[in-house]
Amino acid sequence: MSRRALDSASPRTPLVPRWGWWIPIGIVFVIMIVADGFGGLLAAVAVVAFLGALFTLITNRPGALNLPSRRWATGALIASIVLTIPAGALLGSNAEDDAPVAAADPVVTETSSPAPTPTASEAPTATPTPTPSVTPTPTPTPTQVPPAEEITAEPGTALALLATLPVKGSAPGTGYDRVGHFGESWIDVDGNGCDTRNDILQRDLTNLALDGSCTVLTGHFDDPYTGAQIDFQRGVNTSILVQIDHVVALKDAWRTGAQQLSQGQRIALANDPVNLRASDGSANGQKSDSNAASWLPSNKGFRCEYIARQVSTKAAYGLWVVPAERDAMQRVLETCPDQPAFASGGGGAPAPAEEHPAPVEEPAAPVEEHPAPVEVPPAPVEEPAPVEHVSYENCTAVREAGAAPIRVGDPGYAKHLDRDGDGIGCE
C-alpha cells in the first residue's frame, strides 16, 4: 500500500483512550458553565473543538473527538473558530453587566488615598497664598469626593428620599385582609365617575376606544415591565392580559407599616396613581407580593422609575424598608442618581384619616338612641339571599360580571378563583 493510501486511511490507534481525554474535558466544561453560564458553555465547546482538531492535524490520530481524518479535523478547526464569535459576544455581555459594580470601587480607592485628612483641611485655608504648590494638590480631592459620598443624591431625587426611609425588619403578615384593610378593588376614590382601574388604563394606554367616558374597550399598551407590545381588548379572556400592579404590593405594605395606618390612609394607598401602573398580566403574577429585593422588572430601562415609585409611595405613607430591600433599591438608583421622586397623593392621606374617626364616633350616639343601627351588620347577610347557583370559569368572567373581588360566601365563589387562599378571589 502506498504512503498516500496510508495517510488517507483511518487514523492511527489513539495514544490515550477516549475516556481518558473526556475526564479533563468534562472538568473544563463544568468550570466554564458555572463561571459564565451559556457563554462559558459555547467557549468550552470552541476550545475543545480547536484543540481536538489541532491534535488530529498534527498527529493524524482520532484524539478526544474521534475525528476519522485530517479533512474532518480541518472542518472541526474552522467550526471552532466560527463558534468563538457568539461565545465572545455572550462573555462580553456578562462583563458589561458587572461593569457598574467594578466602576464604583476605583472611585473609593482614589478618594481615600490622595485625600489625607490634613490635606483636605488645608485646602480652604491654603488658598490665601502660603504655598501655591499645596493648592493644586487638594483641588482635585473635593471634585472626587461627591461620587464616593453620593452627594449626587440631591433633594427631590428618589435616591435622596430613599435615605430618609426607616430600615426595620418585616412585620408578620398575619391577619392581612385585602378588602377589609384596603377597601374594594377599583373604586372611584377621586369622584370623577370612573373606577381606578379605568383611570389607570386611560393614563397608561394609547389609541383608546371608550364605552362612554370611562370604560376602556381597546387600546395599545407598551408594557414597561417587559417591553412587550400588547393590543388590549376588553373581554372575558383578554382583559386579564393587562393588569394594574400595586408597585408597592399591598401585602408588602401591610408588613412594613400599613398596619399602623387608618382605614382611610390604606384605601388612599391602594388607589394612589403613583403606586399603580398598568403591566403585563403574567409579570404582575410573577411579582405577587415581592419587594425590590426579590423581584424587579425584566426591562432594566424601567427599573429606575419603578424603584422611584416604590420609594415615593413608602415615604408618603410612612412605611419602612427591610435591609435587603433598601440595598436593592440603592443599587438601582445609584445607576440613575438624577431620577426624580414622585409627588404621591399620600401626603394628603392623613386628612381622610383624621376625618374617619369622627364618623366612627357618630354611630355610637345613634346606637344609644335607637338600636336600629345594630341591624346594619346583618345587612351583608341579605346579599347572599339571591344565590342562584352562579359559577364563573375564571377571574375575567368575574370581572366582566362586576363581581370582583369575590369573597367566601359570595355567589359564585370557588377555590380556583382564589389562588392565594386568603378567602378573596380575583383581587
Short mmCIF file of C-alpha atoms in Angstrom, two decimals:
data_model
loop_
_atom_site.label_atom_id
_atom_site.label_comp_id
_atom_site.label_asym_id
_atom_site.label_seq_id
_atom_site.Cartn_x
_atom_site.Cartn_y
_atom_site.Cartn_z
CA MET A 1 0.00 0.00 0.00
CA SER A 2 1.38 3.46 -0.95
CA ARG A 3 2.27 6.19 1.54
CA ARG A 4 -0.65 8.33 0.27
CA ALA A 5 -3.09 5.48 0.83
CA LEU A 6 -1.83 5.04 4.37
CA ASP A 7 -2.26 8.75 5.04
CA SER A 8 -5.83 8.76 3.77
CA ALA A 9 -6.73 5.62 5.70
CA SER A 10 -8.31 5.76 9.11
CA PRO A 11 -6.14 7.48 11.75
CA ARG A 12 -3.72 5.50 13.82
CA THR A 13 -4.51 3.94 17.14
CA PRO A 14 -5.15 6.66 19.79
CA LEU A 15 -2.34 7.41 22.21
CA VAL A 16 -4.80 7.80 25.08
CA PRO A 17 -8.20 6.03 25.44
CA ARG A 18 -11.11 8.33 24.62
CA TRP A 19 -12.41 8.23 28.19
CA GLY A 20 -9.02 9.46 29.35
CA TRP A 21 -9.49 12.62 27.28
CA TRP A 22 -13.02 13.33 28.44
CA ILE A 23 -12.32 13.40 32.17
CA PRO A 24 -10.30 16.68 31.98
CA ILE A 25 -12.58 17.97 29.23
CA GLY A 26 -15.62 17.38 31.46
CA ILE A 27 -13.93 19.29 34.28
CA VAL A 28 -13.28 22.23 31.92
CA PHE A 29 -16.94 22.22 30.83
CA VAL A 30 -18.22 22.31 34.39
CA ILE A 31 -15.90 25.18 35.38
CA MET A 32 -16.78 27.28 32.32
CA ILE A 33 -20.54 26.76 32.69
CA VAL A 34 -20.52 27.63 36.40
CA ALA A 35 -18.40 30.73 35.77
CA ASP A 36 -20.12 32.16 32.67
CA GLY A 37 -23.33 30.21 32.00
CA PHE A 38 -24.27 29.62 28.37
CA GLY A 39 -21.44 31.85 27.13
CA GLY A 40 -18.99 29.69 29.06
CA LEU A 41 -20.50 26.54 27.52
CA LEU A 42 -20.00 27.88 23.97
CA ALA A 43 -16.44 28.95 24.81
CA ALA A 44 -15.65 25.50 26.23
CA VAL A 45 -17.01 23.77 23.10
CA ALA A 46 -14.93 26.07 20.88
CA VAL A 47 -11.75 25.41 22.87
CA VAL A 48 -12.22 21.62 22.93
CA ALA A 49 -13.04 21.52 19.21
CA PHE A 50 -10.00 23.67 18.38
CA LEU A 51 -7.55 21.62 20.44
CA GLY A 52 -9.02 18.28 19.30
CA ALA A 53 -8.83 19.28 15.64
CA LEU A 54 -5.29 20.62 16.05
CA PHE A 55 -4.22 17.35 17.70
CA THR A 56 -5.59 15.25 14.81
CA LEU A 57 -3.99 17.52 12.18
CA ILE A 58 -0.59 17.20 13.82
CA THR A 59 -0.62 13.51 14.81
CA ASN A 60 -3.19 12.02 12.40
CA ARG A 61 -4.78 10.30 15.41
CA PRO A 62 -8.51 10.49 16.30
CA GLY A 63 -7.91 12.11 19.69
CA ALA A 64 -10.72 13.08 22.06
CA LEU A 65 -13.13 13.98 19.24
CA ASN A 66 -12.56 10.67 17.38
CA LEU A 67 -12.04 12.55 14.10
CA PRO A 68 -11.64 10.00 11.25
CA SER A 69 -9.23 12.03 9.11
CA ARG A 70 -7.34 15.29 8.70
CA ARG A 71 -10.16 16.55 6.48
CA TRP A 72 -12.58 16.17 9.37
CA ALA A 73 -10.06 17.83 11.66
CA THR A 74 -9.84 20.83 9.30
CA GLY A 75 -13.63 21.21 9.38
CA ALA A 76 -13.69 21.00 13.16
CA LEU A 77 -10.93 23.63 13.38
CA ILE A 78 -12.91 26.06 11.20
CA ALA A 79 -16.11 25.40 13.17
CA SER A 80 -14.35 26.11 16.47
CA ILE A 81 -13.07 29.46 15.17
CA VAL A 82 -16.56 30.44 13.99
CA LEU A 83 -18.06 29.42 17.35
CA THR A 84 -15.80 31.85 19.20
CA ILE A 85 -17.82 34.78 17.78
CA PRO A 86 -21.11 34.14 19.67
CA ALA A 87 -19.17 32.86 22.69
CA GLY A 88 -17.17 36.08 22.87
CA ALA A 89 -20.34 38.18 22.50
CA LEU A 90 -22.04 36.40 25.40
CA LEU A 91 -18.97 36.63 27.62
CA GLY A 92 -18.70 40.33 26.78
CA SER A 93 -22.33 40.99 27.74
CA ASN A 94 -21.72 39.31 31.10
CA ALA A 95 -18.76 41.60 31.67
CA GLU A 96 -20.89 44.68 30.83
CA ASP A 97 -23.48 43.68 33.43
CA ASP A 98 -20.75 43.69 36.09
CA ALA A 99 -19.22 46.96 34.89
CA PRO A 100 -21.16 49.40 37.15
CA VAL A 101 -20.12 47.48 40.28
CA ALA A 102 -16.47 47.38 39.22
CA ALA A 103 -16.51 51.09 38.40
CA ALA A 104 -17.62 52.02 41.87
CA ASP A 105 -14.57 50.58 43.66
CA PRO A 106 -11.85 52.66 41.93
CA VAL A 107 -13.63 55.86 42.90
CA VAL A 108 -13.48 54.92 46.56
CA THR A 109 -9.80 53.98 46.47
CA GLU A 110 -8.87 57.18 44.61
CA THR A 111 -10.59 59.45 47.08
CA SER A 112 -9.18 57.63 50.11
CA SER A 113 -5.50 57.79 49.09
CA PRO A 114 -4.98 61.33 47.69
CA ALA A 115 -7.07 62.98 50.34
CA PRO A 116 -5.36 62.62 53.73
CA THR A 117 -7.26 64.42 56.46
CA PRO A 118 -4.63 67.17 56.96
CA THR A 119 -4.52 68.00 53.23
CA ALA A 120 -8.27 68.28 52.95
CA SER A 121 -8.41 70.68 55.88
CA GLU A 122 -5.56 72.76 54.47
CA ALA A 123 -7.29 73.18 51.11
CA PRO A 124 -9.64 76.03 52.13
CA THR A 125 -7.03 77.77 54.37
CA ALA A 126 -4.18 77.23 51.94
CA THR A 127 -5.90 79.33 49.25
CA PRO A 128 -4.78 82.75 50.68
CA THR A 129 -1.19 82.33 49.41
CA PRO A 130 1.11 80.39 51.78
CA THR A 131 2.12 77.63 49.39
CA PRO A 132 0.98 77.70 45.75
CA SER A 133 2.07 74.05 45.36
CA VAL A 134 -0.28 72.93 48.14
CA THR A 135 -3.36 74.42 46.45
CA PRO A 136 -3.24 72.26 43.26
CA THR A 137 -2.87 69.05 45.30
CA PRO A 138 -6.11 69.33 47.33
CA THR A 139 -8.09 70.88 44.46
CA PRO A 140 -8.90 67.55 42.69
CA THR A 141 -9.82 65.93 46.01
CA PRO A 142 -13.11 67.84 46.55
CA THR A 143 -14.19 67.06 42.98
CA GLN A 144 -13.68 63.33 43.56
CA VAL A 145 -15.45 63.21 46.93
CA PRO A 146 -19.06 63.70 45.67
CA PRO A 147 -19.25 60.34 43.82
CA ALA A 148 -17.79 58.47 46.80
CA GLU A 149 -20.13 60.17 49.28
CA GLU A 150 -23.04 60.00 46.82
CA ILE A 151 -23.60 63.74 47.05
CA THR A 152 -25.32 63.36 43.70
CA ALA A 153 -28.41 62.39 45.74
CA GLU A 154 -29.77 65.92 45.56
CA PRO A 155 -33.07 66.99 47.16
CA GLY A 156 -36.02 65.86 45.10
CA THR A 157 -34.35 62.71 43.80
CA ALA A 158 -35.50 59.21 44.64
CA LEU A 159 -32.00 58.38 45.91
CA ALA A 160 -32.13 61.23 48.43
CA LEU A 161 -35.64 60.22 49.50
CA LEU A 162 -34.53 56.62 49.99
CA ALA A 163 -32.02 57.76 52.61
CA THR A 164 -34.90 59.12 54.72
CA LEU A 165 -36.84 55.84 54.90
CA PRO A 166 -36.62 53.90 58.18
CA VAL A 167 -34.94 50.48 57.90
CA LYS A 168 -36.56 47.75 60.01
CA GLY A 169 -37.39 44.08 59.91
CA SER A 170 -40.57 42.82 58.30
CA ALA A 171 -43.67 42.65 60.49
CA PRO A 172 -45.78 39.46 60.44
CA GLY A 173 -48.26 39.28 57.56
CA THR A 174 -50.84 37.51 59.69
CA GLY A 175 -54.33 38.96 59.61
CA TYR A 176 -53.86 40.55 56.18
CA ASP A 177 -57.24 41.17 54.51
CA ARG A 178 -57.16 42.81 51.08
CA VAL A 179 -60.72 44.12 51.13
CA GLY A 180 -61.06 44.51 54.88
CA HIS A 181 -57.89 46.62 55.20
CA PHE A 182 -57.51 48.33 51.81
CA GLY A 183 -61.08 48.53 50.55
CA GLU A 184 -62.81 47.07 47.50
CA SER A 185 -60.76 46.84 44.32
CA TRP A 186 -61.04 49.71 41.88
CA ILE A 187 -63.49 52.08 43.48
CA ASP A 188 -63.92 55.69 42.38
CA VAL A 189 -61.86 57.44 45.07
CA ASP A 190 -61.38 60.72 43.18
CA GLY A 191 -65.08 61.16 42.38
CA ASN A 192 -64.58 61.57 38.63
CA GLY A 193 -67.16 58.89 37.82
CA CYS A 194 -64.56 56.29 36.72
CA ASP A 195 -63.16 53.47 38.82
CA THR A 196 -59.41 53.39 39.50
CA ARG A 197 -58.65 50.58 37.01
CA ASN A 198 -60.11 52.50 34.09
CA ASP A 199 -58.39 55.71 35.25
CA ILE A 200 -55.00 53.95 35.08
CA LEU A 201 -55.77 52.23 31.76
CA GLN A 202 -56.65 55.63 30.27
CA ARG A 203 -53.39 57.04 31.63
CA ASP A 204 -51.05 54.24 30.51
CA LEU A 205 -52.58 53.05 27.19
CA THR A 206 -52.72 54.81 23.84
CA ASN A 207 -55.13 54.71 20.85
CA LEU A 208 -58.05 54.24 23.23
CA ALA A 209 -61.61 53.33 22.39
CA LEU A 210 -64.04 54.00 25.26
CA ASP A 211 -67.53 52.97 26.19
CA GLY A 212 -68.89 56.26 27.45
CA SER A 213 -66.32 58.40 29.23
CA CYS A 214 -64.80 55.71 31.48
CA THR A 215 -64.69 52.10 30.35
CA VAL A 216 -61.67 51.29 28.17
CA LEU A 217 -62.70 48.87 25.41
CA THR A 218 -59.48 48.73 23.36
CA GLY A 219 -56.08 50.36 23.34
CA HIS A 220 -52.38 49.86 22.63
CA PHE A 221 -50.10 49.09 25.56
CA ASP A 222 -46.31 49.34 25.65
CA ASP A 223 -45.60 47.30 28.76
CA PRO A 224 -42.76 48.95 30.72
CA TYR A 225 -42.19 45.83 32.85
CA THR A 226 -41.26 43.50 29.96
CA GLY A 227 -41.04 45.73 26.88
CA ALA A 228 -43.87 43.73 25.26
CA GLN A 229 -46.38 45.30 22.87
CA ILE A 230 -49.97 44.39 23.76
CA ASP A 231 -53.15 45.24 21.87
CA PHE A 232 -55.61 45.43 24.73
CA GLN A 233 -59.21 44.39 24.20
CA ARG A 234 -61.78 44.24 26.96
CA GLY A 235 -63.28 40.77 27.16
CA VAL A 236 -63.69 37.58 29.14
CA ASN A 237 -60.39 36.08 28.00
CA THR A 238 -58.45 39.25 27.14
CA SER A 239 -58.89 41.82 29.92
CA ILE A 240 -56.55 39.83 32.16
CA LEU A 241 -53.65 40.37 29.72
CA VAL A 242 -53.24 43.91 31.06
CA GLN A 243 -53.47 44.22 34.84
CA ILE A 244 -52.94 47.07 37.28
CA ASP A 245 -49.94 46.46 39.52
CA HIS A 246 -49.60 47.90 43.01
CA VAL A 247 -45.95 48.96 42.73
CA VAL A 248 -45.66 48.59 46.49
CA ALA A 249 -47.65 45.37 46.88
CA LEU A 250 -50.42 45.78 49.42
CA LYS A 251 -49.33 42.75 51.43
CA ASP A 252 -45.77 44.11 51.49
CA ALA A 253 -47.18 47.47 52.66
CA TRP A 254 -49.06 45.61 55.41
CA ARG A 255 -45.79 44.04 56.59
CA THR A 256 -43.88 47.35 56.54
CA GLY A 257 -46.09 49.76 58.43
CA ALA A 258 -49.57 49.84 56.86
CA GLN A 259 -50.95 48.03 59.92
CA GLN A 260 -50.44 51.30 61.78
CA LEU A 261 -52.35 53.38 59.21
CA SER A 262 -56.01 54.25 59.41
CA GLN A 263 -58.52 52.69 57.01
CA GLY A 264 -58.71 55.96 55.08
CA GLN A 265 -54.95 56.05 54.56
CA ARG A 266 -54.83 52.42 53.44
CA ILE A 267 -57.61 52.97 50.89
CA ALA A 268 -55.72 56.03 49.61
CA LEU A 269 -52.54 53.94 49.28
CA ALA A 270 -54.36 51.19 47.34
CA ASN A 271 -55.72 53.73 44.85
CA ASP A 272 -52.81 56.20 44.65
CA PRO A 273 -51.83 56.72 40.97
CA VAL A 274 -48.14 56.86 41.95
CA ASN A 275 -48.43 53.35 43.38
CA LEU A 276 -50.32 52.00 40.35
CA ARG A 277 -49.00 51.00 36.91
CA ALA A 278 -50.58 49.05 34.09
CA SER A 279 -48.48 45.93 33.48
CA ASP A 280 -48.32 42.66 31.59
CA GLY A 281 -50.59 40.20 33.42
CA SER A 282 -48.02 37.42 33.64
CA ALA A 283 -45.33 39.79 35.00
CA ASN A 284 -47.76 41.02 37.65
CA GLY A 285 -48.49 37.43 38.63
CA GLN A 286 -44.79 36.62 38.93
CA LYS A 287 -44.21 39.61 41.17
CA SER A 288 -47.07 38.74 43.57
CA ASP A 289 -46.27 40.47 46.92
CA SER A 290 -42.49 40.68 46.40
CA ASN A 291 -40.40 43.72 47.30
CA ALA A 292 -37.39 45.07 45.37
CA ALA A 293 -35.03 42.53 46.95
CA SER A 294 -36.81 39.55 45.40
CA TRP A 295 -38.35 40.95 42.18
CA LEU A 296 -37.57 43.66 39.64
CA PRO A 297 -38.99 44.25 36.14
CA SER A 298 -37.12 42.29 33.46
CA ASN A 299 -36.91 45.53 31.43
CA LYS A 300 -33.85 47.15 33.05
CA GLY A 301 -34.67 50.51 31.43
CA PHE A 302 -37.79 50.82 33.62
CA ARG A 303 -36.22 49.84 36.93
CA CYS A 304 -35.27 53.40 37.95
CA GLU A 305 -38.84 54.66 37.60
CA TYR A 306 -40.20 51.51 39.24
CA ILE A 307 -37.98 51.95 42.32
CA ALA A 308 -38.66 55.70 42.42
CA ARG A 309 -42.39 54.94 42.61
CA GLN A 310 -41.82 52.45 45.44
CA VAL A 311 -39.64 54.88 47.41
CA SER A 312 -42.08 57.77 46.90
CA THR A 313 -45.06 55.66 47.99
CA LYS A 314 -43.34 54.33 51.11
CA ALA A 315 -42.19 57.82 52.08
CA ALA A 316 -45.65 59.34 51.55
CA TYR A 317 -47.42 56.79 53.74
CA GLY A 318 -44.77 56.44 56.44
CA LEU A 319 -43.80 52.87 55.54
CA TRP A 320 -40.35 51.40 56.12
CA VAL A 321 -38.00 49.19 54.10
CA VAL A 322 -36.29 45.98 55.18
CA PRO A 323 -32.46 45.91 54.91
CA ALA A 324 -32.25 43.71 51.79
CA GLU A 325 -34.95 45.79 50.10
CA ARG A 326 -33.12 49.04 50.81
CA ASP A 327 -29.85 47.64 49.41
CA ALA A 328 -31.59 46.51 46.22
CA MET A 329 -33.25 49.93 45.81
CA GLN A 330 -29.96 51.73 46.31
CA ARG A 331 -28.16 49.56 43.73
CA VAL A 332 -30.75 50.50 41.13
CA LEU A 333 -30.91 54.21 41.97
CA GLU A 334 -27.12 54.58 42.00
CA THR A 335 -27.24 53.89 38.25
CA CYS A 336 -29.61 56.87 37.83
CA PRO A 337 -28.93 59.33 40.69
CA ASP A 338 -30.92 62.07 38.95
CA GLN A 339 -34.14 60.01 38.87
CA PRO A 340 -36.75 62.31 40.46
CA ALA A 341 -39.06 61.19 43.21
CA PHE A 342 -42.81 61.23 42.59
CA ALA A 343 -45.26 63.54 44.30
CA SER A 344 -47.52 60.91 45.82
CA GLY A 345 -51.03 61.73 46.99
CA GLY A 346 -50.07 60.10 50.27
CA GLY A 347 -49.08 63.49 51.61
CA GLY A 348 -52.75 64.33 51.78
CA ALA A 349 -53.79 60.90 53.00
CA PRO A 350 -53.69 61.81 56.70
CA ALA A 351 -56.58 64.22 56.14
CA PRO A 352 -59.11 61.47 55.39
CA ALA A 353 -57.57 59.53 58.26
CA GLU A 354 -58.44 62.34 60.69
CA GLU A 355 -61.95 62.63 59.31
CA HIS A 356 -62.59 58.89 59.53
CA PRO A 357 -62.63 58.65 63.35
CA ALA A 358 -65.37 61.31 63.50
CA PRO A 359 -67.95 59.23 61.58
CA VAL A 360 -66.93 56.22 63.66
CA GLU A 361 -67.95 58.07 66.83
CA GLU A 362 -71.29 59.20 65.39
CA PRO A 363 -72.77 55.71 65.09
CA ALA A 364 -72.11 55.26 68.82
CA ALA A 365 -74.55 58.07 69.68
CA PRO A 366 -77.41 56.79 67.46
CA VAL A 367 -76.90 53.32 68.90
CA GLU A 368 -77.91 54.68 72.30
CA GLU A 369 -80.99 56.47 70.94
CA HIS A 370 -82.31 53.77 68.64
CA PRO A 371 -80.91 50.30 68.43
CA ALA A 372 -81.80 50.26 64.72
CA PRO A 373 -78.14 50.72 63.62
CA VAL A 374 -77.39 47.39 65.32
CA GLU A 375 -79.26 45.88 62.35
CA VAL A 376 -76.60 47.24 59.98
CA PRO A 377 -74.20 44.25 60.45
CA PRO A 378 -76.82 41.76 59.24
CA ALA A 379 -77.17 43.84 56.05
CA PRO A 380 -74.41 41.93 54.26
CA VAL A 381 -76.26 38.73 55.15
CA GLU A 382 -79.06 39.90 52.88
CA GLU A 383 -76.73 39.89 49.84
CA PRO A 384 -76.23 36.11 49.74
CA ALA A 385 -80.00 35.70 49.63
CA PRO A 386 -80.19 35.89 45.82
CA VAL A 387 -77.85 32.89 45.46
CA GLU A 388 -78.75 31.43 42.09
CA HIS A 389 -76.01 28.85 41.82
CA VAL A 390 -73.79 31.28 39.92
CA SER A 391 -70.44 29.91 38.73
CA TYR A 392 -67.54 31.58 36.98
CA GLU A 393 -64.98 29.92 34.76
CA ASN A 394 -62.19 32.36 35.64
CA CYS A 395 -61.44 35.76 37.14
CA THR A 396 -62.03 37.53 33.84
CA ALA A 397 -65.63 36.32 33.89
CA VAL A 398 -65.94 37.54 37.47
CA ARG A 399 -64.69 41.00 36.50
CA GLU A 400 -66.95 41.13 33.45
CA ALA A 401 -69.89 40.39 35.74
CA GLY A 402 -68.79 43.22 38.05
CA ALA A 403 -68.34 40.77 40.93
CA ALA A 404 -64.59 41.23 41.55
CA PRO A 405 -63.19 40.81 44.09
CA ILE A 406 -65.22 37.76 45.09
CA ARG A 407 -65.09 36.52 48.68
CA VAL A 408 -66.05 33.39 50.56
CA GLY A 409 -69.84 33.37 50.83
CA ASP A 410 -70.39 35.43 47.67
CA PRO A 411 -72.39 33.82 44.83
CA GLY A 412 -70.04 32.00 42.51
CA TYR A 413 -67.03 31.94 44.85
CA ALA A 414 -64.81 28.91 44.19
CA LYS A 415 -61.30 27.90 45.24
CA HIS A 416 -59.93 28.09 41.68
CA LEU A 417 -60.67 31.84 41.75
CA ASP A 418 -58.70 32.32 44.99
CA ARG A 419 -55.09 31.45 44.12
CA ASP A 420 -53.51 32.60 47.40
CA GLY A 421 -56.22 31.04 49.58
CA ASP A 422 -56.90 34.20 51.60
CA GLY A 423 -60.67 33.98 51.12
CA ILE A 424 -60.72 36.69 48.47
CA GLY A 425 -60.61 35.79 44.81
CA CYS A 426 -59.87 37.86 41.70
CA GLU A 427 -58.27 40.69 43.67
#
